[in-house]
């Protein structure tokens, strides 16, 4: 990483203190790269317990639960219009398609730590930027949706964002626990509202100080400012914010109404042949885990009894949350 | 994908028939790209049951269970010498670091499906090529290993290989369920032997026709042939092969002794300061799931009672496997 980039990604003093604490307690294992960490056993236990809580809350929706790998065809990213909105965050995968002599040069440069990028070429796959992206073309392929549309629980999927940062809550790859609803606009909007109430319950149960706010995506450039304003004015995106390690609270969950953006891009039809609307919502599992450590302390053994109960008890596992 | 590449990745007739069958039963959800599929609910249930069986077998090792994301610093790949051995399989991540005017050009070309690769530049991260790679620098950072070394269970981690293929058992990104042992050579070798016996038990329990064989990695180029021969002669790699959809059985599991390769590359020391040896072993979870469908049928409800019992019963969950 060049010094200029290093500089721009440096975290605040408070973020650095929290990062050091996470490393000292074995919750984060540094890789040498900002925003890329291994996670210790206790961190993972908490993350999985929170994930299971979301699964229990999701159960009444009787969702389908397909799973997708963290790569999609480059064409899917192009069709979704991602490169118009977020080119700075994309992750395209390059590899080596050359011959033996070139391979030797590549290996030699790589072993010295010199640049070897010019030996590579673009492949046909890119990293998944949001957990729901692979789901839209998969649903379109099935033909018109059944009456009532479809509800998906995509589990905790890895997504990529090219934004190296000294903030331990801003990872280059993290688990988005995402649910998707595709159908008529009214159904999709009311499902999103139900989930905002459910999320409020969930954050109460785990003792996090959660605030809901209208939000916008980090659209690129000057044109992006207009898109962001438009998104806010129409109330297309809401976020849950909780204190982690930044001066301002950090977004840990979002609730997004796409109108017919993905329906049009991928040709998803309702049972009557009209274009489908969609909404998705996601919980940032690593951020929520960090918020729990930040709020309740580095050792879950010391956490408030009701928070522990809601995350760990079998009673909580069987009782309906909402 | 260009027609030339399409041609080279086409599967055999038998592979295409099996792929069609997987899609028809909802086990695979096509993405439009060879080697990139969503997975249906039943597929995932089977994959997770097999994964849980491996966890039960692993328990006596009392492993540490850290988790790593599917990206590592580019520098880690360089230091591990991966680019000397497998440049053709690597996945380097590129993104956009340009300004507004260029972004508009990029988006326009992308929306037309034209090449936009020349607008991107190399980032400092690459995809994980084998689940154990992130573990070595993380262990080195801790300082000298405790007496007896360390045993890691890395869970089912996504790894990337740039090898688009019409064979449904050759995925570009898949779950490697990997365990690692780092310590003295004798300990590491005998742990690998223990696990080859355990793996034999596991494949028996799930009714797969497993063959053990000395093997080698797909080293690149002419020089690679020498490396592969050397690897075979020294018995550094063993594989488990089972019938899936190719004329020959497919590798679903491997057991690898690295000697001091990773210990030297990353500076991992034993308690006495000498360089550590290491071994790793992995189960290819998607391939094993495919082998189960291929061997026992597309509906797990029809599978042999003992296989179902070993994968699903609670008794199997509590009884030690070995």
Coordinates of C-alpha atoms in Angstrom, one line a residue, chain A:
Chain A
X1 CA 0.0 0.0 0.0
X2 CA 1.4 3.4 -1.0
X3 CA 2.0 6.0 1.8
X4 CA -0.7 8.2 0.3
X5 CA -3.3 5.5 0.6
X6 CA -2.1 4.6 4.1
X7 CA -2.6 8.1 5.2
X8 CA -6.2 8.3 3.9
X9 CA -7.2 5.1 5.6
X10 CA -5.7 5.9 9.1
X11 CA -8.4 5.5 11.8
X12 CA -9.1 8.0 14.6
X13 CA -7.2 7.6 17.9
X14 CA -10.4 6.1 19.4
X15 CA -10.6 3.5 16.6
X16 CA -7.0 2.6 17.0
X17 CA -7.5 2.1 20.8
X18 CA -10.5 -0.2 20.1
X19 CA -8.7 -2.1 17.4
X20 CA -5.7 -2.7 19.8
X21 CA -8.1 -3.9 22.5
X22 CA -9.8 -6.3 20.0
X23 CA -6.4 -7.7 19.1
X24 CA -5.3 -8.0 22.7
X25 CA -8.4 -10.0 23.6
X26 CA -7.9 -12.3 20.6
X27 CA -11.1 -11.1 18.9
X28 CA -9.3 -9.8 15.8
X29 CA -6.2 -11.4 14.3
X30 CA -4.3 -8.8 12.2
X31 CA -3.4 -9.7 8.6
X32 CA -1.1 -6.7 8.0
X33 CA -3.8 -5.1 5.8
X34 CA -6.4 -2.6 7.1
X35 CA -9.9 -4.0 7.1
X36 CA -8.8 -7.6 6.8
X37 CA -8.8 -9.6 10.1
X38 CA -9.1 -13.1 11.3
X39 CA -11.7 -13.5 14.1
X40 CA -11.1 -15.4 17.3
X41 CA -13.3 -18.2 18.8
X42 CA -15.2 -15.9 21.2
X43 CA -16.0 -13.4 18.5
X44 CA -17.3 -16.1 16.2
X45 CA -19.4 -17.6 19.0
X46 CA -21.1 -14.2 19.5
X47 CA -21.5 -13.6 15.8
X48 CA -23.1 -17.0 15.3
X49 CA -25.4 -16.5 18.3
X50 CA -26.7 -13.2 16.9
X51 CA -27.1 -14.8 13.5
X52 CA -29.2 -17.6 15.1
X53 CA -31.4 -15.0 16.8
X54 CA -32.1 -13.4 13.4
X55 CA -32.9 -16.9 12.0
X56 CA -35.5 -17.4 14.8
X57 CA -37.1 -14.0 14.1
X58 CA -37.1 -14.8 10.3
X59 CA -38.9 -18.2 10.7
X60 CA -42.5 -16.9 10.5
X61 CA -41.7 -15.7 7.0
X62 CA -41.1 -19.3 6.0
X63 CA -38.3 -18.1 3.6
X64 CA -36.5 -20.1 1.0
X65 CA -32.9 -20.4 2.1
X66 CA -30.6 -20.7 -1.0
X67 CA -26.9 -19.9 -0.6
X68 CA -24.6 -18.1 -3.1
X69 CA -20.8 -18.0 -3.3
X70 CA -19.0 -14.6 -2.9
X71 CA -18.5 -14.3 -6.7
X72 CA -21.0 -13.4 -9.4
X73 CA -20.6 -13.1 -13.2
X74 CA -19.1 -9.7 -14.2
X75 CA -22.2 -9.4 -16.4
X76 CA -24.5 -9.5 -13.3
X77 CA -22.7 -6.5 -11.8
X78 CA -22.9 -4.6 -15.2
X79 CA -26.6 -5.3 -15.6
X80 CA -27.4 -4.3 -12.0
X81 CA -25.9 -0.8 -12.8
X82 CA -23.5 -1.1 -9.9
X83 CA -20.6 0.4 -11.8
X84 CA -22.6 3.6 -12.4
X85 CA -23.3 4.0 -8.7
X86 CA -20.3 2.5 -6.9
X87 CA -17.3 2.0 -9.2
X88 CA -14.9 2.9 -6.3
X89 CA -16.2 0.0 -4.2
X90 CA -16.2 -2.8 -6.8
X91 CA -13.8 -5.8 -6.7
X92 CA -13.1 -7.4 -10.1
X93 CA -11.1 -10.6 -10.2
X94 CA -8.0 -10.8 -12.4
X95 CA -5.8 -13.8 -13.1
X96 CA -2.9 -15.0 -15.2
X97 CA -3.6 -16.4 -18.7
X98 CA 0.0 -16.2 -20.1
X99 CA 2.7 -18.6 -21.0
X100 CA 5.7 -20.1 -19.2
X101 CA 8.3 -17.3 -19.8
X102 CA 5.9 -14.6 -18.6
X103 CA 5.0 -16.7 -15.6
X104 CA 8.7 -16.8 -14.5
X105 CA 8.9 -13.0 -14.8
X106 CA 5.7 -12.7 -12.8
X107 CA 6.9 -15.0 -10.0
X108 CA 10.2 -13.2 -9.8
X109 CA 8.7 -9.8 -9.5
X110 CA 6.1 -11.1 -7.0
X111 CA 8.8 -12.7 -4.8
X112 CA 10.6 -9.3 -4.7
X113 CA 7.4 -7.6 -3.8
X114 CA 7.5 -5.6 -7.1
X115 CA 4.3 -4.9 -9.1
X116 CA 3.1 -7.8 -11.1
X117 CA -0.3 -6.4 -12.0
X118 CA 0.4 -5.9 -15.7
X119 CA 0.8 -9.7 -16.2
X120 CA -2.9 -10.3 -15.3
X121 CA -6.1 -10.0 -17.2
X122 CA -9.7 -9.6 -16.2
X123 CA -11.7 -12.8 -15.6
X124 CA -15.5 -13.1 -16.1
X125 CA -16.2 -13.0 -12.3
X126 CA -16.3 -10.2 -9.7
X127 CA -16.9 -10.1 -5.9
X128 CA -20.4 -9.9 -4.6
X129 CA -21.0 -6.3 -3.4
X130 CA -24.3 -7.0 -1.6
X131 CA -25.6 -10.4 -0.6
X132 CA -28.8 -10.1 -2.6
X133 CA -27.2 -9.5 -6.0
X134 CA -26.9 -13.2 -7.0
X135 CA -30.5 -13.8 -6.0
X136 CA -32.2 -11.6 -8.7
X137 CA -31.0 -13.4 -11.8
X138 CA -31.6 -16.7 -10.1
X139 CA -35.2 -15.8 -9.4
X140 CA -35.7 -14.4 -12.9
X141 CA -34.5 -17.7 -14.4
X142 CA -37.4 -19.5 -12.8
X143 CA -40.0 -17.6 -14.8
X144 CA -42.9 -15.5 -13.3
X145 CA -43.1 -15.5 -9.5
X146 CA -45.9 -17.3 -7.7
X147 CA -48.9 -15.3 -6.4
X148 CA -47.7 -13.5 -3.3
X149 CA -44.1 -13.3 -4.6
X150 CA -41.1 -14.8 -2.9
X151 CA -39.2 -14.4 0.4
X152 CA -35.5 -15.3 0.7
X153 CA -33.2 -15.7 3.7
X154 CA -29.7 -15.7 2.2
X155 CA -27.9 -16.4 5.5
X156 CA -24.7 -14.7 6.4
X157 CA -23.0 -14.0 3.0
X158 CA -19.5 -12.5 2.5
X159 CA -19.6 -9.2 0.6
X160 CA -16.7 -7.1 -0.6
X161 CA -16.1 -3.3 -0.5
X162 CA -12.9 -1.7 -1.7
X163 CA -12.5 0.6 1.3
X164 CA -9.4 -0.2 3.4
X165 CA -9.8 1.7 6.6
X166 CA -8.2 2.0 10.1
X167 CA -11.8 1.8 11.6
X168 CA -12.1 -1.8 12.9
X169 CA -15.8 -1.6 12.0
X170 CA -15.1 -1.0 8.3
X171 CA -14.0 -4.3 6.8
X172 CA -13.1 -5.0 3.2
X173 CA -15.0 -8.3 3.4
X174 CA -17.7 -9.0 5.9
X175 CA -20.9 -11.0 6.6
X176 CA -24.1 -9.5 5.5
X177 CA -27.0 -11.4 7.0
X178 CA -29.6 -10.6 4.3
X179 CA -33.3 -11.2 3.6
X180 CA -35.0 -10.4 0.3
X181 CA -38.7 -9.9 -0.6
X182 CA -39.7 -9.8 -4.3
X183 CA -43.3 -9.2 -5.3
X184 CA -45.9 -6.4 -5.5
X185 CA -44.8 -2.9 -4.3
X186 CA -47.3 -2.9 -1.4
X187 CA -46.3 -6.3 -0.1
X188 CA -42.7 -5.5 -0.3
X189 CA -43.1 -2.2 1.5
X190 CA -45.1 -3.7 4.3
X191 CA -42.6 -6.5 4.7
X192 CA -39.9 -4.0 5.1
X193 CA -41.9 -2.2 7.8
X194 CA -42.5 -5.5 9.7
X195 CA -38.8 -6.1 9.7
X196 CA -38.0 -2.6 11.0
X197 CA -40.2 -3.4 14.0
X198 CA -38.6 -6.8 14.3
X199 CA -35.1 -5.3 14.2
X200 CA -36.0 -2.8 16.9
X201 CA -37.0 -5.9 19.1
X202 CA -33.7 -7.6 18.2
X203 CA -31.5 -4.7 19.1
X204 CA -33.5 -4.3 22.4
X205 CA -33.0 -7.9 23.2
X206 CA -29.2 -7.6 22.9
X207 CA -29.0 -4.3 24.8
X208 CA -27.7 -2.1 21.9
X209 CA -28.6 1.6 21.8
X210 CA -30.1 1.6 18.3
X211 CA -31.4 4.6 16.4
X212 CA -33.3 4.4 13.1
X213 CA -32.6 7.0 10.5
X214 CA -33.4 7.7 6.8
X215 CA -30.1 7.1 4.9
X216 CA -28.5 7.0 1.5
X217 CA -25.9 4.9 -0.2
X218 CA -22.3 6.1 -0.9
X219 CA -23.0 6.9 -4.6
X220 CA -19.9 8.0 -6.5
X221 CA -19.1 11.6 -7.5
X222 CA -21.1 14.7 -8.1
X223 CA -23.9 12.9 -9.8
X224 CA -24.0 10.6 -6.8
X225 CA -25.0 13.5 -4.5
X226 CA -28.2 13.9 -6.5
X227 CA -28.9 10.2 -6.4
X228 CA -28.4 10.2 -2.6
X229 CA -30.7 13.1 -2.1
X230 CA -33.4 11.5 -4.2
X231 CA -33.0 8.2 -2.2
X232 CA -33.5 10.1 1.1
X233 CA -36.4 12.1 -0.2
X234 CA -38.3 9.0 -1.2
X235 CA -37.4 7.1 2.0
X236 CA -35.9 4.2 0.0
X237 CA -33.3 3.4 2.6
X238 CA -33.4 3.3 6.4
X239 CA -30.4 2.3 8.7
X240 CA -30.0 1.3 12.3
X241 CA -27.1 3.1 13.9
X242 CA -25.3 2.1 17.1
X243 CA -22.2 3.4 18.8
X244 CA -19.0 1.4 18.0
X245 CA -15.7 3.2 17.7
X246 CA -16.4 6.3 15.7
X247 CA -17.4 9.8 16.9
X248 CA -20.8 9.2 15.3
X249 CA -22.8 6.0 15.6
X250 CA -22.1 3.4 12.9
X251 CA -24.7 1.8 10.6
X252 CA -25.2 -1.9 11.4
X253 CA -28.4 -2.7 9.6
X254 CA -30.2 -1.4 6.6
X255 CA -33.7 -1.7 5.0
X256 CA -33.9 -1.0 1.4
X257 CA -36.8 -0.6 -1.1
X258 CA -35.5 -0.9 -4.6
X259 CA -38.8 -0.2 -6.4
X260 CA -38.5 -2.1 -9.7
X261 CA -34.7 -1.5 -10.2
X262 CA -33.7 -5.2 -9.9
X263 CA -37.0 -6.4 -11.4
X264 CA -36.3 -4.4 -14.6
X265 CA -32.6 -5.0 -14.7
X266 CA -33.0 -8.8 -14.5
X267 CA -36.5 -9.3 -16.0
X268 CA -38.3 -10.6 -12.8
X269 CA -42.0 -10.8 -13.5
X270 CA -45.0 -11.2 -11.2
X271 CA -47.6 -14.0 -11.8
X272 CA -49.5 -11.5 -14.0
X273 CA -46.4 -10.7 -16.1
X274 CA -45.8 -7.2 -14.7
X275 CA -42.3 -6.2 -13.5
X276 CA -41.6 -7.1 -9.8
X277 CA -40.6 -4.8 -7.0
X278 CA -38.1 -5.8 -4.4
X279 CA -36.8 -4.9 -0.9
X280 CA -33.8 -6.3 1.0
X281 CA -32.6 -5.9 4.5
X282 CA -29.3 -6.8 6.0
X283 CA -27.5 -7.1 9.4
X284 CA -23.8 -6.4 9.4
X285 CA -22.8 -9.3 11.6
X286 CA -19.2 -8.2 12.3
X287 CA -20.3 -4.7 13.2
X288 CA -23.1 -5.9 15.5
X289 CA -20.6 -8.2 17.2
X290 CA -18.2 -5.3 17.6
X291 CA -21.0 -3.2 19.0
X292 CA -21.8 -5.9 21.6
X293 CA -18.1 -6.0 22.7
X294 CA -18.0 -2.2 22.8
X295 CA -21.2 -1.8 24.8
X296 CA -21.1 -4.8 27.2
X297 CA -17.3 -5.4 27.5
X298 CA -14.7 -7.7 25.9
X299 CA -15.7 -10.8 27.8
X300 CA -19.3 -12.2 27.1
X301 CA -19.1 -13.8 30.6
X302 CA -19.5 -10.3 32.0
X303 CA -22.4 -9.2 29.9
X304 CA -25.9 -8.4 31.4
X305 CA -27.8 -11.5 32.3
X306 CA -30.8 -10.7 30.0
X307 CA -28.5 -10.1 27.0
X308 CA -26.8 -13.4 27.6
X309 CA -30.1 -15.1 28.1
X310 CA -31.5 -13.8 24.8
X311 CA -28.4 -14.8 22.9
X312 CA -27.6 -18.1 24.6
X313 CA -30.6 -19.6 26.3
X314 CA -32.5 -22.5 24.8
X315 CA -35.7 -20.9 25.9
X316 CA -34.9 -17.9 23.7
X317 CA -34.2 -20.4 20.9
X318 CA -37.7 -21.9 21.0
X319 CA -39.9 -18.9 22.0
X320 CA -41.1 -16.8 19.0
X321 CA -39.5 -13.4 19.1
X322 CA -42.4 -11.7 17.4

